[in-house]
PDB file of C-alpha atoms in Angstrom:
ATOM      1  CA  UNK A   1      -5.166  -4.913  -5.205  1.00  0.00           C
ATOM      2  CA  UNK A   2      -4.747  -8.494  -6.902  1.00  0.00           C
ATOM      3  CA  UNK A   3      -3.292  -8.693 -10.239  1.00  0.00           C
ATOM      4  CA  UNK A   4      -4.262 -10.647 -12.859  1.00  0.00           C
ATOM      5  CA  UNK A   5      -0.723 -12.449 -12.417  1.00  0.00           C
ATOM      6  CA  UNK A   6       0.936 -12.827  -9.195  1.00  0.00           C
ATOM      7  CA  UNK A   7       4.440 -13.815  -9.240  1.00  0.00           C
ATOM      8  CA  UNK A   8       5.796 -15.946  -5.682  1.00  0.00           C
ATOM      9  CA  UNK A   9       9.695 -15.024  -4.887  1.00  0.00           C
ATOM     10  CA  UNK A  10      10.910 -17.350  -2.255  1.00  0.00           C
ATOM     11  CA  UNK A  11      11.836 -16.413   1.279  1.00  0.00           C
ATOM     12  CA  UNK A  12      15.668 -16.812   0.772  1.00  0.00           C
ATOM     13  CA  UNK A  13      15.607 -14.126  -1.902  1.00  0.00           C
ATOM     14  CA  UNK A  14      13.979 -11.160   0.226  1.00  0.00           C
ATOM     15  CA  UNK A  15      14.999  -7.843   0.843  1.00  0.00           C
ATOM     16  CA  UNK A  16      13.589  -5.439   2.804  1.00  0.00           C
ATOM     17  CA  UNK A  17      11.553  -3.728   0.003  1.00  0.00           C
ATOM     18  CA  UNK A  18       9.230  -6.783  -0.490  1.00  0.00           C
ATOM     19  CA  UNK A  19       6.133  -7.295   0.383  1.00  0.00           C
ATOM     20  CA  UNK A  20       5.488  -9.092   3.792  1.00  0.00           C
ATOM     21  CA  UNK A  21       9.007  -8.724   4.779  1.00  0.00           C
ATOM     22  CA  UNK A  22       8.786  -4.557   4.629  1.00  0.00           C
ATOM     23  CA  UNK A  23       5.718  -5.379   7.062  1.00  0.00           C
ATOM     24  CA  UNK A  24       7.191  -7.782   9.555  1.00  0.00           C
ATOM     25  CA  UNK A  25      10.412  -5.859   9.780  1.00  0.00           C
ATOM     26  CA  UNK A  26       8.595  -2.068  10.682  1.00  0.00           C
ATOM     27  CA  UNK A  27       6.055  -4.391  13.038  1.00  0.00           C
ATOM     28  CA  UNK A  28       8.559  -3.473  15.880  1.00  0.00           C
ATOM     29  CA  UNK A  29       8.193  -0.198  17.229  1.00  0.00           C
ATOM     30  CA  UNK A  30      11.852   0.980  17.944  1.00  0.00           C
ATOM     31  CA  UNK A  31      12.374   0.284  13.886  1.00  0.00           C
ATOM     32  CA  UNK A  32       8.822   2.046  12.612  1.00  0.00           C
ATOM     33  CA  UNK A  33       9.345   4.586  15.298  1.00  0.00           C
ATOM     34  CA  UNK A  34      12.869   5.842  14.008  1.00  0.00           C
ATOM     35  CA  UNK A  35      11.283   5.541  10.419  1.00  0.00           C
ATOM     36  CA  UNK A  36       8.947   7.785  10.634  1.00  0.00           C
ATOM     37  CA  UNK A  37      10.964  10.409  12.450  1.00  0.00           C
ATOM     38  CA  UNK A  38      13.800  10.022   9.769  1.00  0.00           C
ATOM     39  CA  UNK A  39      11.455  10.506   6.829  1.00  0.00           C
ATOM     40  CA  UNK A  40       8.233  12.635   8.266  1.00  0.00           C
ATOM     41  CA  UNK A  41      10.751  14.898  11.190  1.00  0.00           C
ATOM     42  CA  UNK A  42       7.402  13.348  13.479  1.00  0.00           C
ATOM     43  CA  UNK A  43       8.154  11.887  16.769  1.00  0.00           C
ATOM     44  CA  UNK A  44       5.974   9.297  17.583  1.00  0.00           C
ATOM     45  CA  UNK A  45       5.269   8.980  21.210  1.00  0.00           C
ATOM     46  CA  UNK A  46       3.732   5.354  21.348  1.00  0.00           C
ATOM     47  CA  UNK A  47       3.402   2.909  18.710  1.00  0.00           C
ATOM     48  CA  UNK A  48       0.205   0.780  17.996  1.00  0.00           C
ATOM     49  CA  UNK A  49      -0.929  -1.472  15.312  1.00  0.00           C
ATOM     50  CA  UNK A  50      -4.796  -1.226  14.746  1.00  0.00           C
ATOM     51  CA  UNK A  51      -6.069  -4.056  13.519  1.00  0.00           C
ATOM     52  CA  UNK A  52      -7.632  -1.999  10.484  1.00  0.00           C
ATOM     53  CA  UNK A  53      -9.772  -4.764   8.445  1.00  0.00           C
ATOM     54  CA  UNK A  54     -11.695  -5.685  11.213  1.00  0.00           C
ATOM     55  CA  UNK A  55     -12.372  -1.623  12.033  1.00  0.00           C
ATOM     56  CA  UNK A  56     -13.991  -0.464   8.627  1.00  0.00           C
ATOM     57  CA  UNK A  57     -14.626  -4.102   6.820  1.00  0.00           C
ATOM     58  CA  UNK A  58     -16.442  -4.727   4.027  1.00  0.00           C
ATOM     59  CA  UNK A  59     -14.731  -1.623   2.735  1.00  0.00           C
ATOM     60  CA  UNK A  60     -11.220  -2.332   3.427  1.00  0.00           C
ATOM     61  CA  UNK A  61     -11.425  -5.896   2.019  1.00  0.00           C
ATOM     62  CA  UNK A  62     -13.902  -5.464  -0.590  1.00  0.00           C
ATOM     63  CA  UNK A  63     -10.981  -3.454  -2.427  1.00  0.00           C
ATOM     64  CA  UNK A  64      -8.095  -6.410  -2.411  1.00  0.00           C
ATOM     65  CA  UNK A  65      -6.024  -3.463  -0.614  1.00  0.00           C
ATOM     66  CA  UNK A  66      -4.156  -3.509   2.659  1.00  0.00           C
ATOM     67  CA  UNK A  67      -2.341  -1.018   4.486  1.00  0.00           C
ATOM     68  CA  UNK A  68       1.672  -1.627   4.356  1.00  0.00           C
ATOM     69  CA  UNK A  69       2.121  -0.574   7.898  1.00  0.00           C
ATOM     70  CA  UNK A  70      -0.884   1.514   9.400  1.00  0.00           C
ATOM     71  CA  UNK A  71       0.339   2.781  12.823  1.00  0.00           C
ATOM     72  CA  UNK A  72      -0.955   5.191  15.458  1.00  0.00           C
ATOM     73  CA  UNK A  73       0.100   7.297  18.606  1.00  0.00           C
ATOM     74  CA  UNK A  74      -1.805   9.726  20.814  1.00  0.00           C
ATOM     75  CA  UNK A  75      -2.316  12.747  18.249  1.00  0.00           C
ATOM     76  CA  UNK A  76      -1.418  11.146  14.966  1.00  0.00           C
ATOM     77  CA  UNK A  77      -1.980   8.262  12.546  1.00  0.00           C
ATOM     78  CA  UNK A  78       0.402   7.386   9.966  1.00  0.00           C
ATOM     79  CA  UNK A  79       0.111   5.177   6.922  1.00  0.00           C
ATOM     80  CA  UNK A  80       3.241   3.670   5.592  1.00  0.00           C
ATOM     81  CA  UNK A  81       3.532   2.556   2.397  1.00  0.00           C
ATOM     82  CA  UNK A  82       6.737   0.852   0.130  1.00  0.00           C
ATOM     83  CA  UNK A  83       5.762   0.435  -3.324  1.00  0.00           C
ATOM     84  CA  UNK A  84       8.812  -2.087  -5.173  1.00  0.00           C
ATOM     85  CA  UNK A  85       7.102  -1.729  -8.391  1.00  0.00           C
ATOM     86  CA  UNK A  86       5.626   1.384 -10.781  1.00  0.00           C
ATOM     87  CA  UNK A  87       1.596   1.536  -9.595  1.00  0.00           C
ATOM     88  CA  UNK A  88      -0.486   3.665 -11.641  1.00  0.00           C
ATOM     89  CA  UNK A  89      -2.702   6.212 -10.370  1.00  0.00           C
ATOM     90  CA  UNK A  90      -0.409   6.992  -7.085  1.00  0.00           C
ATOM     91  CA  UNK A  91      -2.138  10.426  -6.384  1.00  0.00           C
ATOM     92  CA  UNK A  92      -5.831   8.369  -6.406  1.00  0.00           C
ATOM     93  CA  UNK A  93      -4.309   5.631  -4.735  1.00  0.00           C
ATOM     94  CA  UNK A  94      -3.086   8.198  -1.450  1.00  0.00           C
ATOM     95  CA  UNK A  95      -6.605   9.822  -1.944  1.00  0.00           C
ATOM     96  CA  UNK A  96      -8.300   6.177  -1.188  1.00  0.00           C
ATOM     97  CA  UNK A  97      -5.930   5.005   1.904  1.00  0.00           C
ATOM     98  CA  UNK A  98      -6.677   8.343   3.400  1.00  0.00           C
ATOM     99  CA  UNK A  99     -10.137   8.058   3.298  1.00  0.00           C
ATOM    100  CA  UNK A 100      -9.698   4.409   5.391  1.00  0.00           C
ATOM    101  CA  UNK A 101      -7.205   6.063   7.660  1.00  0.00           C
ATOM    102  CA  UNK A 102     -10.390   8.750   8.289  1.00  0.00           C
ATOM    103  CA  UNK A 103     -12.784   5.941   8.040  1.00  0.00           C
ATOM    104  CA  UNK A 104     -11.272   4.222  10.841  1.00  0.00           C
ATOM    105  CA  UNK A 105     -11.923   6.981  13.196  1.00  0.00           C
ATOM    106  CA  UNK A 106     -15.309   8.373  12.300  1.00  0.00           C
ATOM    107  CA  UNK A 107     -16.529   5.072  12.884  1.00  0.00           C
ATOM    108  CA  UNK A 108     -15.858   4.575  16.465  1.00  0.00           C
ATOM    109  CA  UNK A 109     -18.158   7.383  16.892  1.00  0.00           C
ATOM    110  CA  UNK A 110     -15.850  10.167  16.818  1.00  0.00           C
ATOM    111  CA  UNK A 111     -16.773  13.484  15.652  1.00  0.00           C
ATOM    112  CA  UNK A 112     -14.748  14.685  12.397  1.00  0.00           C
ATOM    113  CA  UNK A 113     -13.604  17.719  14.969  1.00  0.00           C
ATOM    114  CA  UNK A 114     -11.481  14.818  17.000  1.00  0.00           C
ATOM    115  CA  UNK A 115     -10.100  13.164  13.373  1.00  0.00           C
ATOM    116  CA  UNK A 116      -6.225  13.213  14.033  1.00  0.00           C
ATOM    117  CA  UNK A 117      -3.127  14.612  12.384  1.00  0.00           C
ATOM    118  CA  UNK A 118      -2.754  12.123   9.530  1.00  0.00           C
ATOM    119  CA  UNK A 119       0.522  11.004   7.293  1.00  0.00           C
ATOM    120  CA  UNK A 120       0.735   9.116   4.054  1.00  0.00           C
ATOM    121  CA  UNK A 121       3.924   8.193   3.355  1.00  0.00           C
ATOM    122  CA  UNK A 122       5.064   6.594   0.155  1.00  0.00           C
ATOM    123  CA  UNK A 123       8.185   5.001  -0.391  1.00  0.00           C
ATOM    124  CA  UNK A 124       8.839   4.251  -3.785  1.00  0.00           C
ATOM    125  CA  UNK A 125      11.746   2.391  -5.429  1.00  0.00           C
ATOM    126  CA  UNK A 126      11.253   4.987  -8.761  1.00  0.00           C
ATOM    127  CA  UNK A 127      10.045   7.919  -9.907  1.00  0.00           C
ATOM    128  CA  UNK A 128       6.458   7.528  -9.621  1.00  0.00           C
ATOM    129  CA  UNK A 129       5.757  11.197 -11.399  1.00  0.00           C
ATOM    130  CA  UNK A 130       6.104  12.442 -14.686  1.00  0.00           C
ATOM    131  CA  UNK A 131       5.466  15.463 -17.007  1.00  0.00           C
ATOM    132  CA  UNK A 132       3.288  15.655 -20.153  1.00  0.00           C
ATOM    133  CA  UNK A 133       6.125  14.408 -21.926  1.00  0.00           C
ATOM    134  CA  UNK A 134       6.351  11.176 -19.781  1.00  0.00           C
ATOM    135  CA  UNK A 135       9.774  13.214 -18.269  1.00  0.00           C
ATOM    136  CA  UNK A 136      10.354  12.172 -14.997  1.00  0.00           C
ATOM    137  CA  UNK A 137      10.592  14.997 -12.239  1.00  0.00           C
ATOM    138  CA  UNK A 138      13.506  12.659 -10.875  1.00  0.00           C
ATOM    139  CA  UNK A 139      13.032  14.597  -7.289  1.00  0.00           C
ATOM    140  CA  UNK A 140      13.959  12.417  -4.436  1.00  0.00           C
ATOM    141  CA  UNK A 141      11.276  14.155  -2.172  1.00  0.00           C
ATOM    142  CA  UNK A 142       7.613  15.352  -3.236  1.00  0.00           C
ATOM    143  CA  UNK A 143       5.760  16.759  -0.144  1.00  0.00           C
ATOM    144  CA  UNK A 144       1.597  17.232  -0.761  1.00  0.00           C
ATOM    145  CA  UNK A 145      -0.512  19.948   1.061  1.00  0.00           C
ATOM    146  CA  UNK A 146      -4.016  21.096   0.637  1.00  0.00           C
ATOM    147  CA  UNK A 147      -3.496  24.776  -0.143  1.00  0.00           C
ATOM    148  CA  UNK A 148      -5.458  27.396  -1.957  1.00  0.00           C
ATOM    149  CA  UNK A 149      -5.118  27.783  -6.140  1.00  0.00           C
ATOM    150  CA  UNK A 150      -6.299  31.863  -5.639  1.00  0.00           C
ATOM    151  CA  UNK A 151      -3.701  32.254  -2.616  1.00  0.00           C
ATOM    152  CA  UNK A 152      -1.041  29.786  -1.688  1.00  0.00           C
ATOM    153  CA  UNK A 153      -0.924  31.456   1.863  1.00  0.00           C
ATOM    154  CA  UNK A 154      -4.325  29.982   2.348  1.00  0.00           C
ATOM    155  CA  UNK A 155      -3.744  26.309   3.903  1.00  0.00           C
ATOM    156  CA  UNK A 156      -7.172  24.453   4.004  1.00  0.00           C
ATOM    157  CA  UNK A 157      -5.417  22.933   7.487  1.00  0.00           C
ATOM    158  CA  UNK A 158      -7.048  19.159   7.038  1.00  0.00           C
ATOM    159  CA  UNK A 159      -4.171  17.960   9.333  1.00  0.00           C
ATOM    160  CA  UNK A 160      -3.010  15.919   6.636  1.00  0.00           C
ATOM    161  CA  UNK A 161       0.045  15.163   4.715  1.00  0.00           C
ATOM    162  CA  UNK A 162       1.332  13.350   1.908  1.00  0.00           C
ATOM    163  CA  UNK A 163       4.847  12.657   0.943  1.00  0.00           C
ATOM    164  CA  UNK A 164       6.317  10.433  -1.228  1.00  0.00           C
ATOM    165  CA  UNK A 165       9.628   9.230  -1.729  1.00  0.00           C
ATOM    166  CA  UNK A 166      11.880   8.525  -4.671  1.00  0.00           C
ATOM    167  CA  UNK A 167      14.982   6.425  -3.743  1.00  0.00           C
ATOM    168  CA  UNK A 168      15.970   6.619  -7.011  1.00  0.00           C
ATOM    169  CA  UNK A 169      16.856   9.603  -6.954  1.00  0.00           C
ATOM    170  CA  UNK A 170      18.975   9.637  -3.408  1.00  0.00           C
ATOM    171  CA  UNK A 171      21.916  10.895  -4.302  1.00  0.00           C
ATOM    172  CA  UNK A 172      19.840  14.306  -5.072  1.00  0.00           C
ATOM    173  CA  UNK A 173      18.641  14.273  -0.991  1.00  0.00           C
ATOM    174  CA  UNK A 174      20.416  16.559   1.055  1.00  0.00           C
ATOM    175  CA  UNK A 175      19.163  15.147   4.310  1.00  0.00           C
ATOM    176  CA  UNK A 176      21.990  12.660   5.177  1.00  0.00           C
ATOM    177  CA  UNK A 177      20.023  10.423   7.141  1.00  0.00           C
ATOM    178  CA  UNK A 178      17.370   9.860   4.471  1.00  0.00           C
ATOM    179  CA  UNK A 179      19.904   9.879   1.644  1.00  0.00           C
ATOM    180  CA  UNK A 180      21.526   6.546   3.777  1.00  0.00           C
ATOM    181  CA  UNK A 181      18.203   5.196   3.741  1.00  0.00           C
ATOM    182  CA  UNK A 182      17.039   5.692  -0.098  1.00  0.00           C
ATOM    183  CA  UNK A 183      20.110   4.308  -1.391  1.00  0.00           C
ATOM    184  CA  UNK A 184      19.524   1.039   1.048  1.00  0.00           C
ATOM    185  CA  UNK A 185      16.232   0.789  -0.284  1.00  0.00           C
ATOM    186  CA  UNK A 186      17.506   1.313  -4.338  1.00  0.00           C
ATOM    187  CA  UNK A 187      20.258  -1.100  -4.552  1.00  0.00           C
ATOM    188  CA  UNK A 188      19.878  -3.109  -0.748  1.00  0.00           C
ATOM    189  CA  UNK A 189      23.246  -1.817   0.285  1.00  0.00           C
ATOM    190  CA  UNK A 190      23.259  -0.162   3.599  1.00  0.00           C
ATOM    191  CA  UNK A 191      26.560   1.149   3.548  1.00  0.00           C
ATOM    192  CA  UNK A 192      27.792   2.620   6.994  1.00  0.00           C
ATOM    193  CA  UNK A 193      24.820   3.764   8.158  1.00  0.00           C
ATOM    194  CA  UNK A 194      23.468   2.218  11.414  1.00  0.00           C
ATOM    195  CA  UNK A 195      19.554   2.600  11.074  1.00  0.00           C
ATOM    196  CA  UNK A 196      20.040   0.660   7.467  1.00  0.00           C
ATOM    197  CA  UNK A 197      22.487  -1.976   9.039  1.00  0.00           C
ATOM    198  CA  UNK A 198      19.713  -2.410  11.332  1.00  0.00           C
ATOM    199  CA  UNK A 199      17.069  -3.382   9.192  1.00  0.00           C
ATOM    200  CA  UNK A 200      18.888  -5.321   6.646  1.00  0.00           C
ATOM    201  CA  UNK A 201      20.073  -7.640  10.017  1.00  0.00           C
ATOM    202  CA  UNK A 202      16.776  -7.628  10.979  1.00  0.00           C
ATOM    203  CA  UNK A 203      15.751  -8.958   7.268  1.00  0.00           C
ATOM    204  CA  UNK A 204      18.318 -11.502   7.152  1.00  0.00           C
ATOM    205  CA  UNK A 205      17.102 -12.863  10.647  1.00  0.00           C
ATOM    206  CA  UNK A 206      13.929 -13.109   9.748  1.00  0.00           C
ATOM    207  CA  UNK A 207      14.889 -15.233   6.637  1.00  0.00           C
ATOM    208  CA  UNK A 208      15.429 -18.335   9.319  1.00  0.00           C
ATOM    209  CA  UNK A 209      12.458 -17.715  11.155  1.00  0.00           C
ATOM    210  CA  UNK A 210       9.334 -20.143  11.093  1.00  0.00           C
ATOM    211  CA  UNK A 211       7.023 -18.079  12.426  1.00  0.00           C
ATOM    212  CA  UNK A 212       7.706 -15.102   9.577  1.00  0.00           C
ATOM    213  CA  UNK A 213       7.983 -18.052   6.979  1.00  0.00           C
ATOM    214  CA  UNK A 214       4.492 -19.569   7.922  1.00  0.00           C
ATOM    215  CA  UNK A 215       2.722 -15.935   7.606  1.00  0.00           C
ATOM    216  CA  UNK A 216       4.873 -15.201   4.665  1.00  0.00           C
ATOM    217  CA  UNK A 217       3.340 -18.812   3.117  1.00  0.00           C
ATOM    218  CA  UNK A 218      -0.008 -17.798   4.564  1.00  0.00           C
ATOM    219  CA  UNK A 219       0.553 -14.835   2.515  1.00  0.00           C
ATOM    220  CA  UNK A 220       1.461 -15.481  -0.774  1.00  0.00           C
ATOM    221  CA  UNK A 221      -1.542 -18.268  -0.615  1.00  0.00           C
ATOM    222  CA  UNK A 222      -3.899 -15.593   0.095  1.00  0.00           C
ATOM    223  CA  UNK A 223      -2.569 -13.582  -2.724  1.00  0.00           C
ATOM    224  CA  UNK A 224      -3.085 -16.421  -4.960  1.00  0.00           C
ATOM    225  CA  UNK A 225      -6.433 -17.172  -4.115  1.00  0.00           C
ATOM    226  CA  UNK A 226      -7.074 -13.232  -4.852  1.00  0.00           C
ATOM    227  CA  UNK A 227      -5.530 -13.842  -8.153  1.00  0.00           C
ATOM    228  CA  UNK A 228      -8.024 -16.985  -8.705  1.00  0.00           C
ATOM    229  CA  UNK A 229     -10.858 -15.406  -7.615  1.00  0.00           C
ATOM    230  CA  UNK A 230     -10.401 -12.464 -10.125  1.00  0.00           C
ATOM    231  CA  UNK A 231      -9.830 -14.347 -12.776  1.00  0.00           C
ATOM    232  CA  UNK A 232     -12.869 -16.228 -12.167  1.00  0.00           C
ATOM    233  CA  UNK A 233     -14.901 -13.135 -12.024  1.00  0.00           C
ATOM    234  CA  UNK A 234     -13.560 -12.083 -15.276  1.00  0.00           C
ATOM    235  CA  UNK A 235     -14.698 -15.252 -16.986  1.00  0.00           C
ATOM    236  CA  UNK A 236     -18.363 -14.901 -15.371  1.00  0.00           C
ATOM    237  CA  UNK A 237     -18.007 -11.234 -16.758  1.00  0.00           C
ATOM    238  CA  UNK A 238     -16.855 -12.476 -20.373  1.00  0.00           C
ATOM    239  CA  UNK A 239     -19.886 -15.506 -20.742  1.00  0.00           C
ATOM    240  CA  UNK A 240     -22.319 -12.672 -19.741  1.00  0.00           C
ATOM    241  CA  UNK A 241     -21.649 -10.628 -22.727  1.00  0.00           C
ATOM    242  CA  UNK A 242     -21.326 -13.740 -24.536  1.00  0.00           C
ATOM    243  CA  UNK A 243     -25.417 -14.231 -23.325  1.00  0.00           C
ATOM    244  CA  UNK A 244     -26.488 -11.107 -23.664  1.00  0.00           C
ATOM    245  CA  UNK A 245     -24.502  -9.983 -26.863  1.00  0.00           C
ATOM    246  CA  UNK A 246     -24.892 -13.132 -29.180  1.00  0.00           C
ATOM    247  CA  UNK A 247     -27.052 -14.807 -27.744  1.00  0.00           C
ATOM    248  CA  UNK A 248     -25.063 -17.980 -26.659  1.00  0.00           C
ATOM    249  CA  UNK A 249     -26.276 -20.905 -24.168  1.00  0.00           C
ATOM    250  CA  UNK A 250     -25.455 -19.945 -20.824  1.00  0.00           C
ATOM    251  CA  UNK A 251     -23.894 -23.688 -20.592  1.00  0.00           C
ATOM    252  CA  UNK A 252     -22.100 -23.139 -23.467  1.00  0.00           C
ATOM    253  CA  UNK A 253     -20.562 -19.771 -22.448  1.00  0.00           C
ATOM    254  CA  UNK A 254     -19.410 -20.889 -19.153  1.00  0.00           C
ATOM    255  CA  UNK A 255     -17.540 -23.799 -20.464  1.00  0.00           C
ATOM    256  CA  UNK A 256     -15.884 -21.816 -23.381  1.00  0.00           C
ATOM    257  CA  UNK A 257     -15.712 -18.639 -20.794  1.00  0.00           C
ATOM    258  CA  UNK A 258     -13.806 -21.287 -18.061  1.00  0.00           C
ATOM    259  CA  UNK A 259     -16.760 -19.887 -16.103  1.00  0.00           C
ATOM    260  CA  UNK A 260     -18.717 -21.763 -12.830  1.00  0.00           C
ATOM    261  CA  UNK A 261     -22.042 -21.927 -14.549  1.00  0.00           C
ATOM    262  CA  UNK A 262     -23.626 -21.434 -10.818  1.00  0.00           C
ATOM    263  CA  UNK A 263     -22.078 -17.969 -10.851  1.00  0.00           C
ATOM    264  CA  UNK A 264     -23.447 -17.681 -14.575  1.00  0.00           C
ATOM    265  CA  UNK A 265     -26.460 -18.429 -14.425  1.00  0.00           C
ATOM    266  CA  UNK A 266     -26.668 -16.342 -10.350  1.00  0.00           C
ATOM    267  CA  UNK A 267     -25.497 -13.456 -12.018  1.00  0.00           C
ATOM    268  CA  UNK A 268     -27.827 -13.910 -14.950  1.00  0.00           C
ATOM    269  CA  UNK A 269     -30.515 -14.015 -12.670  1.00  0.00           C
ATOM    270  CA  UNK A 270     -29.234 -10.864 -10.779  1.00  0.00           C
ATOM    271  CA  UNK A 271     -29.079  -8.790 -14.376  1.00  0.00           C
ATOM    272  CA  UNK A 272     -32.437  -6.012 -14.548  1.00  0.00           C
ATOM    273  CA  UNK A 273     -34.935  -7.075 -16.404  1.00  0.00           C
ATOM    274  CA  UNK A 274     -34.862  -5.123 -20.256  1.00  0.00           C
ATOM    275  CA  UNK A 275     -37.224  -2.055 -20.281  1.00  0.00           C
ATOM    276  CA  UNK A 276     -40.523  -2.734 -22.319  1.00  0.00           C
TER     277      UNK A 276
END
């Protein structure tokens, strides 16, 4: 979702675990493939790339949200997610890409008998959970079922699964192969192990290429104009009160509010009429 600040880091200084390059690196198969087995134990038969905005729009874009890497194969979709930087509300925030990942197949027609095997999979560069006490759980793994409160041997069996990762914390993973991978992700070292050496190559190749530095560009301006947008939202927001509240000149609390006064005085005209 757009923030209200949006800060650019140029091309040269990307590592896997940013935004657009975590995308165009896992945008080839083999890599995403191997991925996903490494940190779901999933094989994935056959890799596509549904072109998700176009499925389910306005929803998808009405949000300022966009699937990380969204990926299917014949009895499973999988949403892949790297999150660089603390986000609040992670649990809400799986709950919400879910529902697109379901929306996406209901609305081909499909009945919600046919909905397939579904994977969210957070990778996080920190500890995204904490106790009452703002404690972090520091766990390097945190797998989510559906199961029942009254009985945990009662699975509601949604076909769906949440885990999230804490690379922080990889020196706690047993699994060797993921352990490799969370501590490439943490400090961008990938150390002897192949898979990491892979996509850190991959990275720096990508660094030199124009077509990845055009949609990288193509990118960031989109990101800005999000950023732009919301802002001036915001302002049209803050001269409505200033209208409604204290009974300022619409003219005069669009130019103090940095406000369009078209969109002022549009969503002025849009507000319900007070009750008699």
């Amino acid at each position: 979702m757009a923030n209200s600040f949006y800060s650019y880091k140029s091309a040269d200084k990307l590592t896997f675990t940013d935004n657009g390059m975590f995308q165009a690196v896992l945008h080839e198969p083999g890599v995403c493939a191997e991925l996903v087995e490494r940190l779901l134990g999933v094989k994935v038969k056959k890799v596509e790339y549904p072109e998700l905005e176009k499925t389910i729009a306005p929803y998808y874009i009405s949000k300022g949200v966009r699937l990380d890497v969204y990926l299917k194969d014949e009895d499973k979709v999988i949403d892949v997610e790297m999150q660089s930087q603390p986000q609040e509300a992670l649990g809400k925030r799986a709950r919400y890409y879910q529902s697109m990942v379901d929306c996406d197949s209901l609305m081909k027609g499909d009945d919600y008998t046919k909905l397939k095997e579904s994977y969210i999979l957070f990778i996080c560069k920190q500890d995204p959970f904490k106790d009452a006490s703002e404690e972090k759980f520091g766990l390097s793994r945190y797998t989510f079922r559906n199961v029942c409160v009254e009985n945990k041997g009662v699975n509601l069996d949604d076909k769906c699964l949440k885990v999230v990762y804490n690379a922080s914390a990889y020196a706690t993973e047993r699994d060797e192969k993921i352990r490799a991978f969370l501590k490439f992700v943490c400090t961008n070292d990938p150390g002897e192990d192949e898979y990491s050496n892979n996509l850190f190559a991959t990275v720096e190749k990508l660094k030199a290429n124009e077509k990845f530095l055009l949609e990288y560009a193509a990118m960031n301006i989109r990101e800005m104009d999000l950023v732009r947008e919301s802002k001036k939202e915001q302002a049209v927001e803050d001269a409505l009160v200033a209208i409604k509240e204290f009974g300022i000149a619409p003219e005069l609390a669009a130019e103090k509010m940095g406000a369009p006064l078209d969109k002022v005085l549009e969503a002025l005209a849009a507000e319900p009429a007070p009750a008699n």
